[in-house]
Short mmCIF file of C-alpha atoms in Angstrom, two decimals:
data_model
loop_
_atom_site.label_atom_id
_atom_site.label_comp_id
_atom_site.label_asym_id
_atom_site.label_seq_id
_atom_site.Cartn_x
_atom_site.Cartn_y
_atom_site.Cartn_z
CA UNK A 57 0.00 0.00 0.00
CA UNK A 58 1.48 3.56 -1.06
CA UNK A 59 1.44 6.75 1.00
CA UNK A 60 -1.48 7.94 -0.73
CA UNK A 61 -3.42 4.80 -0.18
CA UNK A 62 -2.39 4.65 3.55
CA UNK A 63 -3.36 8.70 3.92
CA UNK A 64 -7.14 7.79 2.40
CA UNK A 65 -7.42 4.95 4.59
CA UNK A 66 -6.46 7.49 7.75
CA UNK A 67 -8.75 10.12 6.71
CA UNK A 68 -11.85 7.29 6.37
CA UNK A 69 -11.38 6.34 9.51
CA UNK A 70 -11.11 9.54 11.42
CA UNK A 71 -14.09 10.66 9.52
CA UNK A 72 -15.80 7.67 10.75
CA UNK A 73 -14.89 7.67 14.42
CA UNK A 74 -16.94 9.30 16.68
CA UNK A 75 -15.70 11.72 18.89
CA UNK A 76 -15.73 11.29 22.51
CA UNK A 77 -13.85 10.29 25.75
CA UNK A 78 -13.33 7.28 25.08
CA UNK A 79 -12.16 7.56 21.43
CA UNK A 80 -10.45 10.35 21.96
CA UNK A 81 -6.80 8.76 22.42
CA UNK A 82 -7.46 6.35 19.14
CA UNK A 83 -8.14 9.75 17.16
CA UNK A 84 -4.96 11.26 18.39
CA UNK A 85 -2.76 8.22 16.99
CA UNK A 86 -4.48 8.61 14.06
CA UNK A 87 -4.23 12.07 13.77
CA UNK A 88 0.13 11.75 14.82
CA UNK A 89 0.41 8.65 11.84
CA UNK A 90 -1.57 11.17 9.11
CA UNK A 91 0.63 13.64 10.16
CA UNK A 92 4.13 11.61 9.65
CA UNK A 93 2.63 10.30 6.39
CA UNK A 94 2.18 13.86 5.13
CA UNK A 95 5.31 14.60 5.92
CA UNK A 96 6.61 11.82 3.55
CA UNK A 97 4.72 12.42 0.68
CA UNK A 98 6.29 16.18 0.94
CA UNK A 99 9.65 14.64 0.83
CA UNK A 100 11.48 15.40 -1.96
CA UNK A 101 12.25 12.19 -4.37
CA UNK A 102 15.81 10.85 -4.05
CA UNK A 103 15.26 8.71 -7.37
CA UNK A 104 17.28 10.60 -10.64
CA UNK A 105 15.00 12.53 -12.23
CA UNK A 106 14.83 15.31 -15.52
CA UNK A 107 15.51 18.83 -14.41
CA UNK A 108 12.11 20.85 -14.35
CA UNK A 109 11.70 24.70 -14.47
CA UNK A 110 10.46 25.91 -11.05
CA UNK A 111 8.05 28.27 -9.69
CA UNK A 112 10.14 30.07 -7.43
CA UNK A 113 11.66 33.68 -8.27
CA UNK A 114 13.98 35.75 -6.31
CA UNK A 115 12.23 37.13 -3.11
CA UNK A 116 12.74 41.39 -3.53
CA UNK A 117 11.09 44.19 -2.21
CA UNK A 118 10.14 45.06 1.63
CA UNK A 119 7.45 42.03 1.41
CA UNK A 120 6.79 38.90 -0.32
CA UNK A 121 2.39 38.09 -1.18
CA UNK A 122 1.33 35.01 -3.08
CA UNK A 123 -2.07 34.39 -4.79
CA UNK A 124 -3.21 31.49 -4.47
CA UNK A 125 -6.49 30.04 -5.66
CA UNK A 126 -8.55 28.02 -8.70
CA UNK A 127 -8.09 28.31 -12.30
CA UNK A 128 -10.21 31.38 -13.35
CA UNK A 129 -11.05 33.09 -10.29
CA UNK A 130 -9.34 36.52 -11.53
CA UNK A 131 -5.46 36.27 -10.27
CA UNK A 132 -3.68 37.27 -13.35
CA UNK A 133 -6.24 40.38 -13.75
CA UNK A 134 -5.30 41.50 -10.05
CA UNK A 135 -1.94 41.39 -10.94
CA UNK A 136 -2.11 43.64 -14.08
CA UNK A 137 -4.66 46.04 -12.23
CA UNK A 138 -2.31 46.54 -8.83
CA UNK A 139 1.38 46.35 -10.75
CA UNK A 140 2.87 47.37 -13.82
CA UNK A 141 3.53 43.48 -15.00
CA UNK A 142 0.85 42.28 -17.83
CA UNK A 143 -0.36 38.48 -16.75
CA UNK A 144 -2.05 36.97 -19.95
CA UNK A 145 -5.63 36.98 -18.48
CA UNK A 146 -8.41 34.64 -20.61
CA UNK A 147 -11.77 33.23 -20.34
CA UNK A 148 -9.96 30.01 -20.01
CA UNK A 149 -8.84 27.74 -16.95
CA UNK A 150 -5.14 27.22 -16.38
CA UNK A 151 -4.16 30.52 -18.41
CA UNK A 152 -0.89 31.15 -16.10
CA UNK A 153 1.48 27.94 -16.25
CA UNK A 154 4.41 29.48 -13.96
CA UNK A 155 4.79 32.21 -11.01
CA UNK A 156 4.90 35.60 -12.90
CA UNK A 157 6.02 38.68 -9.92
CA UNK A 158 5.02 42.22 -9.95
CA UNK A 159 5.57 45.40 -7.84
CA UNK A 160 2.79 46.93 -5.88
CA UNK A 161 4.38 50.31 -4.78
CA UNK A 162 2.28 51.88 -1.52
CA UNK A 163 3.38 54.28 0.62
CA UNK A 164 6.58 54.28 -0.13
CA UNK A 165 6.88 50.21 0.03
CA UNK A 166 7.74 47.53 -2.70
CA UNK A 167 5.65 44.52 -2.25
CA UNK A 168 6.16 41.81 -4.37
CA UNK A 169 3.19 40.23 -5.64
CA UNK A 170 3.50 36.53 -6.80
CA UNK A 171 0.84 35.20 -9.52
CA UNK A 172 0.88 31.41 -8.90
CA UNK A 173 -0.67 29.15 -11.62
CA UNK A 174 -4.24 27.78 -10.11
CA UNK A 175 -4.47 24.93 -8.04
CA UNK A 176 -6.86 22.33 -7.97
CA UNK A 177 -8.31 19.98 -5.66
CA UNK A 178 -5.72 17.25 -4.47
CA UNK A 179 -2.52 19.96 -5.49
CA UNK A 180 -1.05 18.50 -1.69
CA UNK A 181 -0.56 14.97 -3.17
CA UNK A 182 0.93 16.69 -6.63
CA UNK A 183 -1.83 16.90 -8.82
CA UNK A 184 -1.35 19.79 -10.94
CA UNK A 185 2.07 20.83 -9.93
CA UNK A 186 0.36 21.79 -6.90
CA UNK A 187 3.56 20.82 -4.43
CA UNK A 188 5.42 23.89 -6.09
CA UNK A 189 2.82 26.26 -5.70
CA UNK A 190 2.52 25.41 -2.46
CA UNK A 191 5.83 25.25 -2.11
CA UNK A 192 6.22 29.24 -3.24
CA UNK A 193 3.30 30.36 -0.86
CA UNK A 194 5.77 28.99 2.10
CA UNK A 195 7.94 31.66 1.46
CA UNK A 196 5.42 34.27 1.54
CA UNK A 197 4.74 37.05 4.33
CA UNK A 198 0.89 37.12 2.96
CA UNK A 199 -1.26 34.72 1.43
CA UNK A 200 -4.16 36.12 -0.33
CA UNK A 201 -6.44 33.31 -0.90
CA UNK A 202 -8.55 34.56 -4.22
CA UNK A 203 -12.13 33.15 -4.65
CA UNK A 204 -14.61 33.38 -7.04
CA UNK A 205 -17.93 34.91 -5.22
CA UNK A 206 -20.13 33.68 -7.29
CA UNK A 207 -19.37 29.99 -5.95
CA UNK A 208 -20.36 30.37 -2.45
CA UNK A 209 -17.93 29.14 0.46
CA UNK A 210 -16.70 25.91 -1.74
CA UNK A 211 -13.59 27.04 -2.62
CA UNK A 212 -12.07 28.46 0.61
CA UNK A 213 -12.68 25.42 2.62
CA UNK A 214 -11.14 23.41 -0.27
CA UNK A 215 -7.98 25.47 -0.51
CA UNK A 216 -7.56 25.69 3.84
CA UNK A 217 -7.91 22.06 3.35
CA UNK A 218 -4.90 21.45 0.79
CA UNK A 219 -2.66 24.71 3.05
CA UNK A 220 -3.47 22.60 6.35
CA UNK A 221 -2.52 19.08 4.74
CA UNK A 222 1.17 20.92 4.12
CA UNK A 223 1.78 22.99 7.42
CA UNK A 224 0.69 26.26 6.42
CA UNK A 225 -1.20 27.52 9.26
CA UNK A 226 -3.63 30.39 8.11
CA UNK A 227 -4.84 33.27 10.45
CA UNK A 228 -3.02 31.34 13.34
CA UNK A 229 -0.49 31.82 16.15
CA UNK A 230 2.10 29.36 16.99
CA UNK A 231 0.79 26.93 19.92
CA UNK A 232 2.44 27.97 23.91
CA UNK A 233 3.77 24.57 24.38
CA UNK A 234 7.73 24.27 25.31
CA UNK A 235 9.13 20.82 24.22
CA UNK A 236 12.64 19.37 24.54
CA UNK A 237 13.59 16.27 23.16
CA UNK A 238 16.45 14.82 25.88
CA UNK A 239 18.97 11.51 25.89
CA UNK A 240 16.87 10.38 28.80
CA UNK A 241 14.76 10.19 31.62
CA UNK A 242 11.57 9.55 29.91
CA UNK A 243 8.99 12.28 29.86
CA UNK A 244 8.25 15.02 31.59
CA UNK A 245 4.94 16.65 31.20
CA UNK A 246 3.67 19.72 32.90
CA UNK A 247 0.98 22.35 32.15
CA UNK A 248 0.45 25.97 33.57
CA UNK A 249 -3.26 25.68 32.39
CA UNK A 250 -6.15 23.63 32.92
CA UNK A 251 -6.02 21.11 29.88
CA UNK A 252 -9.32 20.03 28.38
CA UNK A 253 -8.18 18.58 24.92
CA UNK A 254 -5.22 16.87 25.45
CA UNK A 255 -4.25 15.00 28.83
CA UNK A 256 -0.53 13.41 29.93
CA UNK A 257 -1.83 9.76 28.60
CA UNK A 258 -2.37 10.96 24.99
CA UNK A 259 0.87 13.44 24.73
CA UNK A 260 2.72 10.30 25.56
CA UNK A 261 1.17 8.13 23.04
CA UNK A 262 1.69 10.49 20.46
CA UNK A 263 5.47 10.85 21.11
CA UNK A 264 5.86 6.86 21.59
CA UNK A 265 3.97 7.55 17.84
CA UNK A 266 7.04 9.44 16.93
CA UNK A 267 9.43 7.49 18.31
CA UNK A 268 10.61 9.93 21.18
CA UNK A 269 10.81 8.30 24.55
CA UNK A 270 12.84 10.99 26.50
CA UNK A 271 11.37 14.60 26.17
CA UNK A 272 10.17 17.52 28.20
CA UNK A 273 7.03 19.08 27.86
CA UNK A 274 5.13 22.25 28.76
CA UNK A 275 2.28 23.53 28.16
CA UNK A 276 1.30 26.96 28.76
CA UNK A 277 -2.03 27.11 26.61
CA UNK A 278 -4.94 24.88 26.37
CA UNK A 279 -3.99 23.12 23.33
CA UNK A 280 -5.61 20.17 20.97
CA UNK A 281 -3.87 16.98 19.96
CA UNK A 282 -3.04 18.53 16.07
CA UNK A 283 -1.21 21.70 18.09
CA UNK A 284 1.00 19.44 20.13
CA UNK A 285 2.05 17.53 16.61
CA UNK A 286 2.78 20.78 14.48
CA UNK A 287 5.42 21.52 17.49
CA UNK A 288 6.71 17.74 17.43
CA UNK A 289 7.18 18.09 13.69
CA UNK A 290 8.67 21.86 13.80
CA UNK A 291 8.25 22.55 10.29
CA UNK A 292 4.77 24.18 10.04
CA UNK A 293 4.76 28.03 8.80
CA UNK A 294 1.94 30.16 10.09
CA UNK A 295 0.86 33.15 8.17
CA UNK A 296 -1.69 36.05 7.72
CA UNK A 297 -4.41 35.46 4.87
CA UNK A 298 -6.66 37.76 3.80
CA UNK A 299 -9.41 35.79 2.08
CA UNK A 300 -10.54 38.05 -1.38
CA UNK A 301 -14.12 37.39 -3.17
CA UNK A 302 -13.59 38.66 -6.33
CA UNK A 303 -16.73 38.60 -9.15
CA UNK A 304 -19.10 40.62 -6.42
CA UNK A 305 -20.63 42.05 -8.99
CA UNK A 306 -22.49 39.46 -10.40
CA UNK A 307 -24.17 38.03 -6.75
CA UNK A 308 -26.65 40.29 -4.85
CA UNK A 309 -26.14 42.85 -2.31
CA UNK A 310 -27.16 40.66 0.41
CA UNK A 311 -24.65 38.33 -0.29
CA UNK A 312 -22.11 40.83 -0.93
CA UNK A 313 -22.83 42.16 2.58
CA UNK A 314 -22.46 38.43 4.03
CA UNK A 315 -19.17 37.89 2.30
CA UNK A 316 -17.69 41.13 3.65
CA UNK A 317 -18.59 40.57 7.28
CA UNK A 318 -16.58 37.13 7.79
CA UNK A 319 -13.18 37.26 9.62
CA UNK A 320 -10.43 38.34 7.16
CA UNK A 321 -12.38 38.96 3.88
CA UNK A 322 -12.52 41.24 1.54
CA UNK A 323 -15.09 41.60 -1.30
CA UNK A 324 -13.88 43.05 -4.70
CA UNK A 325 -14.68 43.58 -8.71
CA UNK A 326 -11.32 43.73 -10.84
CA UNK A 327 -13.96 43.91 -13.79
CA UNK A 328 -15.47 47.09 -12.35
CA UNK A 329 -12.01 48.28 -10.12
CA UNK A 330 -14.25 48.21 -7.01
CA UNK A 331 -12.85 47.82 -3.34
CA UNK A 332 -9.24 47.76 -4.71
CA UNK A 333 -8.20 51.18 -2.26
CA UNK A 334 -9.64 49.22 0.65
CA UNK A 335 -7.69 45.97 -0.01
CA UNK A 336 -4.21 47.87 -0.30
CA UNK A 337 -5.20 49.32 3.37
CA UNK A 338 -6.03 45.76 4.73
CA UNK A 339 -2.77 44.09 2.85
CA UNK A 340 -0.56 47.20 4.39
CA UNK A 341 -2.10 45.86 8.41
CA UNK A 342 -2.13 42.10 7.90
CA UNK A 343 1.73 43.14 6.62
CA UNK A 344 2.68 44.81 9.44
CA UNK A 345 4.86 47.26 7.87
CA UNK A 346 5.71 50.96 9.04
CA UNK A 347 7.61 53.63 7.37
CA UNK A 348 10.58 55.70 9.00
CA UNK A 349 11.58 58.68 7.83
CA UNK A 350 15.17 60.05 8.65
CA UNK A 351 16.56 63.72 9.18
CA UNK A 352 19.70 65.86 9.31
CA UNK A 353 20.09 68.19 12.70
CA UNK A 354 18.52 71.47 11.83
CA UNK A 355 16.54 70.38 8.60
CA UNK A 356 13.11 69.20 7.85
CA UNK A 357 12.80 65.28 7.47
CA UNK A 358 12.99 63.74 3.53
CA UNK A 359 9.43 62.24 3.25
CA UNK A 360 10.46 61.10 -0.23
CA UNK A 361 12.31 58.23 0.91
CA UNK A 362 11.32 55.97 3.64
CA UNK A 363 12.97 53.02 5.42
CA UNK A 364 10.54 50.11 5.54
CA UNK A 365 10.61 47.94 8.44
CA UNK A 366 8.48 44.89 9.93
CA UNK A 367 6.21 45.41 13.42
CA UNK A 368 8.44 45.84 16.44
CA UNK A 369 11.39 47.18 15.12
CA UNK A 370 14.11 49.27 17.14
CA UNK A 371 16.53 51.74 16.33
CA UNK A 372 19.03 48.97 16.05
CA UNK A 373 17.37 47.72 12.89
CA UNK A 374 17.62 51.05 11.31
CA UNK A 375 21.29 51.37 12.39
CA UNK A 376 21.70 48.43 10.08
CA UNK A 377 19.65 49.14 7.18
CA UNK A 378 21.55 53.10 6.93
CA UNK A 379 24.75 51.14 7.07
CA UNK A 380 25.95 47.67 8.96
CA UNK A 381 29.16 49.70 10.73
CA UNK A 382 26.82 52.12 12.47
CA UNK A 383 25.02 50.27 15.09
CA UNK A 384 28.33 49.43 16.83
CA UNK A 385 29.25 53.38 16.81
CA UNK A 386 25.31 54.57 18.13
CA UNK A 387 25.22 56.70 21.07
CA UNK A 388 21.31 57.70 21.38
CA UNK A 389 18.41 58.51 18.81
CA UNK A 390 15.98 60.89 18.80
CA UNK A 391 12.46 59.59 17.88
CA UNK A 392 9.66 62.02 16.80
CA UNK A 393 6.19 60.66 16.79
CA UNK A 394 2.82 61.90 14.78
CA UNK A 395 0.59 62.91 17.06
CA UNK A 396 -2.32 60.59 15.63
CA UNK A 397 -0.27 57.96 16.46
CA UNK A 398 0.56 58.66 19.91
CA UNK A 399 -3.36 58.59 20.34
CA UNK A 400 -4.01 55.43 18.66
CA UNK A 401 -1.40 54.28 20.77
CA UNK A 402 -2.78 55.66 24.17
CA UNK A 403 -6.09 55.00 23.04
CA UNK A 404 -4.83 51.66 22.92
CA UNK A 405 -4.13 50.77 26.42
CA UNK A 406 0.10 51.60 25.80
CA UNK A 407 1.16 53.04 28.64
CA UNK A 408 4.45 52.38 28.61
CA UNK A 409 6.36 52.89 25.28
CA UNK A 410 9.25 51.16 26.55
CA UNK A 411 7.94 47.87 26.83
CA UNK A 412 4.66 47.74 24.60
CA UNK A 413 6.38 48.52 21.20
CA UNK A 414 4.08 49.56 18.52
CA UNK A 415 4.68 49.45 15.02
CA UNK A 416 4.28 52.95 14.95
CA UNK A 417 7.62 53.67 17.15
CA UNK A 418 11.40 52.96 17.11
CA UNK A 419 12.53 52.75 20.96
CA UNK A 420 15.96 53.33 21.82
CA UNK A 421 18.43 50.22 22.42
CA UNK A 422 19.40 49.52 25.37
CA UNK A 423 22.85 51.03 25.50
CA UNK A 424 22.16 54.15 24.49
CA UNK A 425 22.49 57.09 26.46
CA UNK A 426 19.33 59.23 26.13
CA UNK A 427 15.89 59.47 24.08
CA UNK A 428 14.10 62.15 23.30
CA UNK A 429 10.53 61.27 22.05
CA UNK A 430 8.68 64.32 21.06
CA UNK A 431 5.02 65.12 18.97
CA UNK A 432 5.98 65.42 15.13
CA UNK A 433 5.56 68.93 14.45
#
């Protein structure tokens, strides 16, 4: 029986199994062999095989965003509408056979946007050359997932399915749990939380599962059975996704109104250009960027050229972007701040700027010798 074969037979018999107490450690082996079987079947092939063209391109720009999503469902006309790059758009399925990049330039930011050829149903397994599409989302900051609204919630729970089956975690944080593989004294389980999914008996039968006999574990959140096997296997990548409906103009209002309303979606025409402003705002956020702006003493600050940086950033990160020499020569920083920031911020609940950074500030290091954080005037 191949890995395919043995990965059906798995997902039968979970499907099949009712869940309860007393099932509930037979689901969790089944859930820990599904999980090592997946990981085979993503294994590359040692066999000799013909050299392909890949998918991949080099990653540029302040931030890497894939689209991913069916044949037909209006990627390659995003593409053209947001960048400069012309993706051969047609009435027909499977129109773009490789990744084809683009710039979106906003506020002062290069994202690179990655068309991906469309996927289809069973792309986790291969079908369709869906391993390196996958494969290139991996590598992405943002996924948006681009549906066609006209065919309901079908798609999106078919493409989460084939993104979960390969460790891509959408929308999710990584699970509290400390764990410690050791040379031995068996296992050594702890919780700072009441656990009501997964209990000492199970973690240990999924690690005998895997082989691992001598560990420690911790868990400081209340967990399920899957968490505790994405951080045994230590590969899975968790990511923002902004989930697009694009075609709104051919469903109603009312189901426009439905669509826009669910966690992380946005509803768009790129027949009709509608929504596209508002999508740019909500790619900037789920992006985390912020722009820093740099001045000479005695002069007004050049808004024409902005460093980008990611969410937490410090003024050691812009000591190395100016130049890598000049972090080891920085004495202090001073840090101006827009005022409509600073409220956001205190409107927040950030009391202290020191150790709630915002992506909104740069704080001084910690060996520098005074800040000076005034209102931007």
């Amino acid at each position: 029986m191949g890995i395919l074969e043995k990965i059906s037979e798995i997902e039968k018999e979970i499907a099949r199994t009712q869940k309860n107490k007393a099932t509930e450690y037979h689901l969790g082996l089944l859930k820990a062999k599904l999980a090592k079987y997946r990981a085979q079947l993503l294994e590359p092939s040692k066999s000799p095989a013909a050299k392909g063209e890949g998918f991949d391109v080099m990653k540029s720009g302040d931030a890497r965003v894939a689209l991913i999503g069916f044949p037909s469902v209006g990627k390659s006309t995003f593409l053209s509408l947001m960048t400069s790059t012309a993706s051969e758009a047609a009435s027909y399925e499977f129109t773009t056979l490789t990744c084809i990049p683009g710039v979106i330039e906003y506020k002062g930011a290069n994202i690179q946007l990655l068309d991906l050829p469309g996927i289809i149903e069973g792309a986790a397994q291969g079908k369709g050359r869906g391993r390196q599409v996958i494969a290139v989302a991996r590598t992405a900051d943002v996924v948006i997932m681009m549906l066609d609204a006209t065919k309901g919630e079908v798609q999106r729970a078919l493409l989460e399915k084939e993104l979960e089956s390969v460790g891509i975690r959408l929308n999710k944080s990584k699970p509290n749990i400390y764990f410690k593989p050791k040379k031995g004294g068996g296992i050594s389980f702890n919780s700072t939380v009441t656990l009501t999914q997964c209990s000492e008996k199970l973690v240990q039968l999924i690690l005998h599962e895997y082989k691992i006999f001598n560990a420690e574990v911790l868990f400081r959140e209340d967990c399920s059975p899957d968490e505790f096997i994405d951080v045994i296997v230590g590969n899975r990548v968790y990511m923002p996704c902004l989930y697009v409906y694009n075609k709104i103009d051919q469903i109603s209002m009312e189901e426009v109104d439905r669509l826009a309303r669910r966690p992380h979606s946005v509803v768009i025409s790129c027949g009709m250009k509608l929504n596209l402003d508002y999508l740019l705002e909500k790619l900037w956020e789920y992006l985390a960027l912020t722009c820093i702006y740099t001045k000479k003493r005695g002069q007004r600050p050049d808004f024409t050229d902005a460093i980008i940086l990611r969410k937490g950033a410090s003024v050691e990160h812009v000591c190395h972007r100016i130049h890598r020499s000049l972090a080891s020569q920085f004495k202090y920083a001073l840090v101006w701040v827009s005022a409509r920031q600073m409220l956001e911020s205190l409107s927040s609940g950030v009391s202290d700027w020191s150790s709630n950074p915002s992506p909104h500030f740069l704080l001084q290091r910690g060996q520098a010798q005074s800040t000076a954080l005034k209102e931007w005037a």
